[in-house]
Amino acid sequence: MLCTLIDNMGLLCSRHQHNQADSEENEQTAEIERRIEQETKSEKHIQKLLLLGAGDSGKSTIFKQIKLLFQSGFDETELKGYIPVIHANVYQTIKILHDGSKELSLGSADSSDFIISDENKHLGEKFSEIGGRLDYPRLTKELAHEIETLWRDNAIQETYTRGNELQVPDCAHYFMENLQRLCDADYVPTKEDVLYARVRTTGVVEIQFSPVGENKKSGEVYRLFDVGGQKNERRKWIHLFEGVSAVIFCAAISEYDQTLFEDDNKNRMMETKELLEWVLKQPCFEVLYDHMLQNCIYCFRHVT
């Protein structure tokens, strides 16, 4: 009798433990299912937007504008983080112009127009060397004054008019005309400075934002992806194509007479046209063939 009682008690304990484990497992399963359901509902309100286009087409500028318009913008720490980028843009620009003037002075019919004055030649060599470094010194008053002197040289100004042949960045004139402000010891970039700042996008960057005004009541959320536009970056695009709500395809109409940064023999506008055709041929974008104007947004950037 005692043995039977002990066995029954053991059986009851075992069943109790088993039932308790089942109950806990069921609760965990139910919790997981609730989370999945919530995430599925929230995903329905998320619109996935892709910024596509060739290199230097203006994708990252639009990305920064969206951040300024629909998010909190850039705080002081983020603004200060652009200082080395802006200073690098200055050094890279003056190097391109100096080296371009030497190239044009050798191969142009009006070659004398591109010869830098004797008093500025040493400045040209100095900043050509600095611009070729991997790290750049912070822009000081003295350096800014020297760069400004070289920028005002007639040969450099003449070279700038041929900038489309030399890969001169769009930010060149803006930053050169603001050198004294950029070199101030207490300099903090403005929103406009950040928009002009040029840094090549590598990989994929993303921001999430909601619309303003009446549309905000809908609860819609947008996830905007910016990608590198150079040829060696495009292999990363394919991973982002699924589940896309809209494509914002950027083309810079100022690039009609320019060649690619990575290929001097390829016209930028032709590259943009071929790239758009390639995007439309992707299986997930087949609908764009018939409804391209409704589903594919074109952003044209013109720089005067």
mmCIF file of C-alpha atoms in Angstrom:
data_model
loop_
_atom_site.group_PDB
_atom_site.id
_atom_site.type_symbol
_atom_site.label_atom_id
_atom_site.label_comp_id
_atom_site.label_asym_id
_atom_site.label_seq_id
_atom_site.Cartn_x
_atom_site.Cartn_y
_atom_site.Cartn_z
ATOM 1 C CA MET A 1 0.000 0.000 0.000
ATOM 2 C CA LEU A 2 2.778 2.424 0.964
ATOM 3 C CA CYS A 3 4.642 1.761 -2.266
ATOM 4 C CA THR A 4 1.476 2.293 -4.294
ATOM 5 C CA LEU A 5 0.781 5.561 -2.470
ATOM 6 C CA ILE A 6 4.312 6.802 -3.102
ATOM 7 C CA ASP A 7 4.046 5.847 -6.783
ATOM 8 C CA ASN A 8 0.736 7.693 -7.140
ATOM 9 C CA MET A 9 2.144 10.769 -5.406
ATOM 10 C CA GLY A 10 5.135 10.684 -7.727
ATOM 11 C CA LEU A 11 2.834 10.390 -10.699
ATOM 12 C CA LEU A 12 0.759 13.329 -9.523
ATOM 13 C CA CYS A 13 3.884 15.477 -9.020
ATOM 14 C CA SER A 14 5.133 14.520 -12.445
ATOM 15 C CA ARG A 15 1.835 15.437 -14.062
ATOM 16 C CA HIS A 16 1.725 18.728 -12.159
ATOM 17 C CA GLN A 17 5.240 19.649 -13.290
ATOM 18 C CA HIS A 18 4.437 18.632 -16.863
ATOM 19 C CA ASN A 19 1.232 20.696 -16.879
ATOM 20 C CA GLN A 20 3.100 23.690 -15.424
ATOM 21 C CA ALA A 21 5.785 23.417 -18.106
ATOM 22 C CA ASP A 22 3.122 23.196 -20.821
ATOM 23 C CA SER A 23 1.380 26.238 -19.401
ATOM 24 C CA GLU A 24 4.608 28.286 -19.406
ATOM 25 C CA GLU A 25 5.411 27.157 -22.939
ATOM 26 C CA ASN A 26 1.914 28.101 -24.104
ATOM 27 C CA GLU A 27 2.255 31.533 -22.521
ATOM 28 C CA GLN A 28 5.615 32.063 -24.253
ATOM 29 C CA THR A 29 4.149 30.932 -27.575
ATOM 30 C CA ALA A 30 1.183 33.250 -27.152
ATOM 31 C CA GLU A 31 3.505 36.142 -26.301
ATOM 32 C CA ILE A 32 5.617 35.470 -29.402
ATOM 33 C CA GLU A 33 2.492 35.343 -31.563
ATOM 34 C CA ARG A 34 1.289 38.643 -30.073
ATOM 35 C CA ARG A 35 4.624 40.281 -30.853
ATOM 36 C CA ILE A 36 4.622 38.939 -34.411
ATOM 37 C CA GLU A 37 1.090 40.247 -34.891
ATOM 38 C CA GLN A 38 2.073 43.685 -33.543
ATOM 39 C CA GLU A 39 5.166 43.838 -35.732
ATOM 40 C CA THR A 40 3.154 42.765 -38.769
ATOM 41 C CA LYS A 41 0.634 45.532 -38.102
ATOM 42 C CA SER A 42 3.367 48.109 -37.610
ATOM 43 C CA GLU A 43 5.152 46.989 -40.802
ATOM 44 C CA LYS A 44 1.989 47.730 -42.777
ATOM 45 C CA HIS A 45 2.442 51.408 -41.920
ATOM 46 C CA ILE A 46 6.098 51.479 -43.019
ATOM 47 C CA GLN A 47 6.812 52.592 -46.566
ATOM 48 C CA LYS A 48 10.241 51.614 -47.877
ATOM 49 C CA LEU A 49 11.843 54.242 -50.118
ATOM 50 C CA LEU A 50 15.044 53.799 -52.123
ATOM 51 C CA LEU A 51 17.315 56.627 -53.287
ATOM 52 C CA LEU A 52 19.021 55.370 -56.436
ATOM 53 C CA GLY A 53 21.189 56.986 -59.081
ATOM 54 C CA ALA A 54 24.724 57.171 -60.379
ATOM 55 C CA GLY A 55 27.557 58.652 -58.338
ATOM 56 C CA ASP A 56 27.369 62.439 -57.778
ATOM 57 C CA SER A 57 23.709 62.573 -58.820
ATOM 58 C CA GLY A 58 22.583 64.241 -55.582
ATOM 59 C CA LYS A 59 21.218 61.286 -53.601
ATOM 60 C CA SER A 60 23.040 62.102 -50.376
ATOM 61 C CA THR A 61 22.041 65.772 -50.610
ATOM 62 C CA ILE A 62 18.377 64.752 -50.798
ATOM 63 C CA PHE A 63 18.971 62.361 -47.893
ATOM 64 C CA LYS A 64 20.346 65.235 -45.796
ATOM 65 C CA GLN A 65 17.456 67.494 -46.823
ATOM 66 C CA ILE A 66 14.952 64.866 -45.660
ATOM 67 C CA LYS A 67 16.760 64.711 -42.321
ATOM 68 C CA LEU A 68 16.524 68.496 -42.013
ATOM 69 C CA LEU A 69 12.876 68.670 -43.047
ATOM 70 C CA PHE A 70 11.317 65.685 -41.311
ATOM 71 C CA GLN A 71 13.639 64.912 -38.410
ATOM 72 C CA SER A 72 15.313 67.112 -35.836
ATOM 73 C CA GLY A 73 18.072 68.018 -38.263
ATOM 74 C CA PHE A 74 21.702 68.036 -37.168
ATOM 75 C CA ASP A 75 22.713 68.758 -33.600
ATOM 76 C CA GLU A 76 25.909 70.695 -32.838
ATOM 77 C CA THR A 77 27.984 67.534 -32.480
ATOM 78 C CA GLU A 78 26.861 66.305 -35.897
ATOM 79 C CA LEU A 79 27.495 69.735 -37.441
ATOM 80 C CA LYS A 80 31.008 69.852 -36.021
ATOM 81 C CA GLY A 81 31.583 66.368 -37.398
ATOM 82 C CA TYR A 82 31.370 67.885 -40.880
ATOM 83 C CA ILE A 83 34.292 70.273 -40.285
ATOM 84 C CA PRO A 84 37.001 67.834 -41.482
ATOM 85 C CA VAL A 85 34.803 66.887 -44.461
ATOM 86 C CA ILE A 86 34.388 70.523 -45.502
ATOM 87 C CA HIS A 87 38.076 71.296 -45.037
ATOM 88 C CA ALA A 88 38.926 68.201 -47.084
ATOM 89 C CA ASN A 89 36.590 69.457 -49.838
ATOM 90 C CA VAL A 90 38.539 72.732 -49.906
ATOM 91 C CA TYR A 91 41.946 71.044 -50.182
ATOM 92 C CA GLN A 92 40.739 68.535 -52.771
ATOM 93 C CA THR A 93 39.165 71.286 -54.874
ATOM 94 C CA ILE A 94 42.232 73.524 -54.985
ATOM 95 C CA LYS A 95 44.409 70.516 -55.866
ATOM 96 C CA ILE A 96 42.109 69.550 -58.756
ATOM 97 C CA LEU A 97 42.165 73.123 -60.059
ATOM 98 C CA HIS A 98 45.940 73.455 -59.748
ATOM 99 C CA ASP A 99 46.673 70.104 -61.383
ATOM 100 C CA GLY A 100 44.048 70.819 -64.035
ATOM 101 C CA SER A 101 45.650 74.143 -64.906
ATOM 102 C CA LYS A 102 48.984 72.412 -65.480
ATOM 103 C CA GLU A 103 47.317 69.807 -67.685
ATOM 104 C CA LEU A 104 45.442 72.415 -69.727
ATOM 105 C CA SER A 105 48.541 74.595 -70.096
ATOM 106 C CA LEU A 106 50.216 71.732 -71.939
ATOM 107 C CA GLY A 107 47.391 70.556 -74.163
ATOM 108 C CA SER A 108 45.248 73.595 -75.012
ATOM 109 C CA ALA A 109 45.455 75.955 -77.955
ATOM 110 C CA ASP A 110 45.185 78.870 -75.526
ATOM 111 C CA SER A 111 47.627 77.241 -73.118
ATOM 112 C CA SER A 112 49.017 80.547 -71.817
ATOM 113 C CA ASP A 113 45.647 81.277 -70.151
ATOM 114 C CA PHE A 114 46.215 78.339 -67.803
ATOM 115 C CA ILE A 115 49.725 79.183 -66.617
ATOM 116 C CA ILE A 116 49.705 80.203 -62.952
ATOM 117 C CA SER A 117 51.507 83.437 -62.140
ATOM 118 C CA ASP A 118 55.078 83.101 -60.883
ATOM 119 C CA GLU A 119 54.212 84.531 -57.454
ATOM 120 C CA ASN A 120 51.532 81.864 -56.920
ATOM 121 C CA LYS A 121 53.284 78.792 -58.319
ATOM 122 C CA HIS A 122 54.738 77.818 -54.955
ATOM 123 C CA LEU A 123 51.240 77.961 -53.440
ATOM 124 C CA GLY A 124 49.965 75.678 -56.172
ATOM 125 C CA GLU A 125 52.637 73.081 -55.508
ATOM 126 C CA LYS A 126 52.083 73.348 -51.770
ATOM 127 C CA PHE A 127 48.331 72.694 -51.935
ATOM 128 C CA SER A 128 48.684 70.053 -54.611
ATOM 129 C CA GLU A 129 50.840 68.139 -52.126
ATOM 130 C CA ILE A 130 48.448 68.728 -49.215
ATOM 131 C CA GLY A 131 45.440 67.761 -51.324
ATOM 132 C CA GLY A 132 47.048 64.446 -52.164
ATOM 133 C CA ARG A 133 47.339 63.354 -48.540
ATOM 134 C CA LEU A 134 45.048 60.947 -46.724
ATOM 135 C CA ASP A 135 44.764 63.343 -43.780
ATOM 136 C CA TYR A 136 44.379 67.111 -44.034
ATOM 137 C CA PRO A 137 45.389 69.872 -41.615
ATOM 138 C CA ARG A 138 42.659 71.978 -40.074
ATOM 139 C CA LEU A 139 42.070 75.099 -42.110
ATOM 140 C CA THR A 140 43.738 78.087 -40.445
ATOM 141 C CA LYS A 141 43.557 81.793 -41.267
ATOM 142 C CA GLU A 142 46.974 81.641 -42.924
ATOM 143 C CA LEU A 143 46.150 78.577 -45.036
ATOM 144 C CA ALA A 144 42.768 80.025 -45.996
ATOM 145 C CA HIS A 145 44.411 83.270 -47.112
ATOM 146 C CA GLU A 146 46.907 81.348 -49.267
ATOM 147 C CA ILE A 147 44.168 79.207 -50.829
ATOM 148 C CA GLU A 148 42.109 82.319 -51.520
ATOM 149 C CA THR A 149 45.117 83.966 -53.201
ATOM 150 C CA LEU A 150 45.589 80.921 -55.422
ATOM 151 C CA TRP A 151 41.840 80.736 -56.140
ATOM 152 C CA ARG A 152 41.876 84.356 -57.380
ATOM 153 C CA ASP A 153 44.723 83.645 -59.803
ATOM 154 C CA ASN A 154 43.565 84.195 -63.398
ATOM 155 C CA ALA A 155 44.790 80.765 -64.485
ATOM 156 C CA ILE A 156 42.821 79.010 -61.735
ATOM 157 C CA GLN A 157 39.700 81.010 -62.588
ATOM 158 C CA GLU A 158 40.109 80.081 -66.252
ATOM 159 C CA THR A 159 40.593 76.447 -65.261
ATOM 160 C CA TYR A 160 37.405 76.577 -63.193
ATOM 161 C CA THR A 161 35.446 77.435 -66.345
ATOM 162 C CA ARG A 162 36.590 74.046 -67.691
ATOM 163 C CA GLY A 163 35.596 72.264 -64.490
ATOM 164 C CA ASN A 164 33.298 69.842 -66.321
ATOM 165 C CA GLU A 165 36.404 68.249 -67.850
ATOM 166 C CA LEU A 166 38.298 67.955 -64.573
ATOM 167 C CA GLN A 167 35.834 66.449 -62.047
ATOM 168 C CA VAL A 168 35.687 69.724 -60.108
ATOM 169 C CA PRO A 169 33.056 69.210 -57.350
ATOM 170 C CA ASP A 170 29.874 71.278 -57.297
ATOM 171 C CA CYS A 171 30.790 72.709 -53.905
ATOM 172 C CA ALA A 172 33.946 74.406 -55.263
ATOM 173 C CA HIS A 173 32.666 77.960 -55.746
ATOM 174 C CA TYR A 174 30.578 77.966 -52.549
ATOM 175 C CA PHE A 175 33.404 76.899 -50.251
ATOM 176 C CA MET A 176 36.044 79.048 -51.973
ATOM 177 C CA GLU A 177 33.872 82.122 -51.496
ATOM 178 C CA ASN A 178 33.424 81.318 -47.789
ATOM 179 C CA LEU A 179 37.013 80.491 -46.841
ATOM 180 C CA GLN A 180 37.361 83.146 -44.133
ATOM 181 C CA ARG A 181 34.297 81.837 -42.325
ATOM 182 C CA LEU A 182 35.343 78.185 -42.709
ATOM 183 C CA CYS A 183 38.710 78.766 -41.055
ATOM 184 C CA ASP A 184 37.379 80.566 -37.994
ATOM 185 C CA ALA A 185 38.560 78.980 -34.743
ATOM 186 C CA ASP A 186 34.958 78.744 -33.494
ATOM 187 C CA TYR A 187 33.547 77.604 -36.826
ATOM 188 C CA VAL A 188 30.423 75.449 -36.682
ATOM 189 C CA PRO A 189 29.037 74.429 -40.112
ATOM 190 C CA THR A 190 25.646 75.785 -41.095
ATOM 191 C CA LYS A 191 22.883 73.638 -42.582
ATOM 192 C CA GLU A 192 23.810 75.015 -46.006
ATOM 193 C CA ASP A 193 27.457 74.061 -45.450
ATOM 194 C CA VAL A 194 26.387 70.508 -44.624
ATOM 195 C CA LEU A 195 24.237 70.299 -47.757
ATOM 196 C CA TYR A 196 27.188 71.408 -49.904
ATOM 197 C CA ALA A 197 29.672 69.088 -48.154
ATOM 198 C CA ARG A 198 30.698 66.245 -50.444
ATOM 199 C CA VAL A 199 31.610 62.812 -49.150
ATOM 200 C CA ARG A 200 31.204 59.611 -51.143
ATOM 201 C CA THR A 201 28.568 57.255 -49.766
ATOM 202 C CA THR A 202 29.754 53.717 -49.181
ATOM 203 C CA GLY A 203 27.456 50.924 -48.109
ATOM 204 C CA VAL A 204 23.877 51.732 -47.118
ATOM 205 C CA VAL A 205 22.590 54.427 -44.761
ATOM 206 C CA GLU A 206 19.017 54.720 -43.512
ATOM 207 C CA ILE A 207 16.728 57.168 -41.758
ATOM 208 C CA GLN A 208 13.139 56.743 -40.592
ATOM 209 C CA PHE A 209 10.666 59.606 -40.572
ATOM 210 C CA SER A 210 6.970 60.433 -40.542
ATOM 211 C CA PRO A 211 5.138 62.966 -42.734
ATOM 212 C CA VAL A 212 4.019 66.313 -41.385
ATOM 213 C CA GLY A 213 0.647 68.037 -41.562
ATOM 214 C CA GLU A 214 -2.629 66.193 -42.054
ATOM 215 C CA ASN A 215 -0.903 63.075 -43.389
ATOM 216 C CA LYS A 216 0.726 62.573 -40.006
ATOM 217 C CA LYS A 217 -2.605 61.318 -38.650
ATOM 218 C CA SER A 218 -2.392 58.295 -40.929
ATOM 219 C CA GLY A 219 0.449 56.852 -38.856
ATOM 220 C CA GLU A 220 2.551 56.246 -41.953
ATOM 221 C CA VAL A 221 6.269 55.822 -41.397
ATOM 222 C CA TYR A 222 8.887 56.078 -44.136
ATOM 223 C CA ARG A 223 12.241 54.335 -44.190
ATOM 224 C CA LEU A 224 14.590 56.005 -46.651
ATOM 225 C CA PHE A 225 17.713 54.180 -47.842
ATOM 226 C CA ASP A 226 20.667 55.953 -49.451
ATOM 227 C CA VAL A 227 23.274 53.921 -51.311
ATOM 228 C CA GLY A 228 26.633 54.537 -52.945
ATOM 229 C CA GLY A 229 26.258 55.287 -56.649
ATOM 230 C CA GLN A 230 29.683 54.301 -57.961
ATOM 231 C CA LYS A 231 29.862 51.094 -59.963
ATOM 232 C CA ASN A 232 31.666 49.150 -57.254
ATOM 233 C CA GLU A 233 28.841 49.996 -54.801
ATOM 234 C CA ARG A 234 25.918 48.833 -56.934
ATOM 235 C CA ARG A 235 26.268 45.155 -56.108
ATOM 236 C CA LYS A 236 24.887 46.069 -52.668
ATOM 237 C CA TRP A 237 21.651 47.449 -54.129
ATOM 238 C CA ILE A 238 20.038 44.136 -54.991
ATOM 239 C CA HIS A 239 19.601 43.245 -51.303
ATOM 240 C CA LEU A 240 17.310 46.269 -50.831
ATOM 241 C CA PHE A 241 14.954 45.779 -53.771
ATOM 242 C CA GLU A 242 12.370 43.549 -52.084
ATOM 243 C CA GLY A 243 9.357 45.196 -50.468
ATOM 244 C CA VAL A 244 10.038 48.638 -51.909
ATOM 245 C CA SER A 245 7.129 51.130 -51.935
ATOM 246 C CA ALA A 246 8.800 53.697 -54.188
ATOM 247 C CA VAL A 247 12.065 54.440 -55.938
ATOM 248 C CA ILE A 248 13.455 57.975 -55.986
ATOM 249 C CA PHE A 249 15.823 57.941 -58.956
ATOM 250 C CA CYS A 250 18.177 60.919 -59.103
ATOM 251 C CA ALA A 251 19.741 62.386 -62.228
ATOM 252 C CA ALA A 252 21.879 65.539 -62.293
ATOM 253 C CA ILE A 253 20.990 67.406 -65.492
ATOM 254 C CA SER A 254 24.152 69.492 -65.094
ATOM 255 C CA GLU A 255 26.197 66.382 -65.944
ATOM 256 C CA TYR A 256 25.323 66.247 -69.638
ATOM 257 C CA ASP A 257 28.891 67.230 -70.572
ATOM 258 C CA GLN A 258 30.750 65.319 -67.835
ATOM 259 C CA THR A 259 32.277 61.868 -67.587
ATOM 260 C CA LEU A 260 32.214 59.410 -64.694
ATOM 261 C CA PHE A 261 34.623 59.845 -61.825
ATOM 262 C CA GLU A 262 35.619 56.177 -62.200
ATOM 263 C CA ASP A 263 35.606 56.112 -66.038
ATOM 264 C CA ASP A 264 36.762 59.098 -68.118
ATOM 265 C CA ASN A 265 35.338 57.537 -71.272
ATOM 266 C CA LYS A 266 31.731 57.257 -70.047
ATOM 267 C CA ASN A 267 29.303 60.177 -70.236
ATOM 268 C CA ARG A 268 27.396 60.630 -66.965
ATOM 269 C CA MET A 269 23.972 61.146 -68.515
ATOM 270 C CA MET A 270 24.346 58.027 -70.653
ATOM 271 C CA GLU A 271 25.394 56.099 -67.561
ATOM 272 C CA THR A 272 22.307 57.389 -65.735
ATOM 273 C CA LYS A 273 20.025 56.315 -68.595
ATOM 274 C CA GLU A 274 21.540 52.817 -68.703
ATOM 275 C CA LEU A 275 21.364 52.531 -64.926
ATOM 276 C CA LEU A 276 17.652 53.395 -64.868
ATOM 277 C CA GLU A 277 16.997 50.789 -67.552
ATOM 278 C CA TRP A 278 18.871 48.208 -65.466
ATOM 279 C CA VAL A 279 16.823 49.041 -62.364
ATOM 280 C CA LEU A 280 13.557 48.705 -64.277
ATOM 281 C CA LYS A 281 14.569 45.274 -65.542
ATOM 282 C CA GLN A 282 14.838 43.861 -62.035
ATOM 283 C CA PRO A 283 12.048 41.271 -61.444
ATOM 284 C CA CYS A 284 10.644 43.100 -58.418
ATOM 285 C CA PHE A 285 10.257 46.307 -60.462
ATOM 286 C CA GLU A 286 8.464 44.837 -63.484
ATOM 287 C CA VAL A 287 5.383 46.896 -62.682
ATOM 288 C CA LEU A 288 7.411 50.038 -63.367
ATOM 289 C CA TYR A 289 7.520 49.253 -67.071
ATOM 290 C CA ASP A 290 3.828 50.089 -67.438
ATOM 291 C CA HIS A 291 3.458 52.606 -64.613
ATOM 292 C CA MET A 292 6.880 54.230 -64.500
ATOM 293 C CA LEU A 293 5.644 57.788 -64.082
ATOM 294 C CA GLN A 294 3.373 56.807 -61.192
ATOM 295 C CA ASN A 295 5.831 54.582 -59.361
ATOM 296 C CA CYS A 296 9.262 55.953 -60.126
ATOM 297 C CA ILE A 297 10.034 59.451 -58.884
ATOM 298 C CA TYR A 298 12.671 61.404 -60.773
ATOM 299 C CA CYS A 299 14.692 64.041 -58.946
ATOM 300 C CA PHE A 300 16.705 66.312 -61.199
ATOM 301 C CA ARG A 301 19.489 68.429 -59.745
ATOM 302 C CA HIS A 302 20.789 71.445 -61.649
ATOM 303 C CA VAL A 303 23.788 73.381 -60.435
ATOM 304 C CA THR A 304 24.320 76.876 -61.847
#
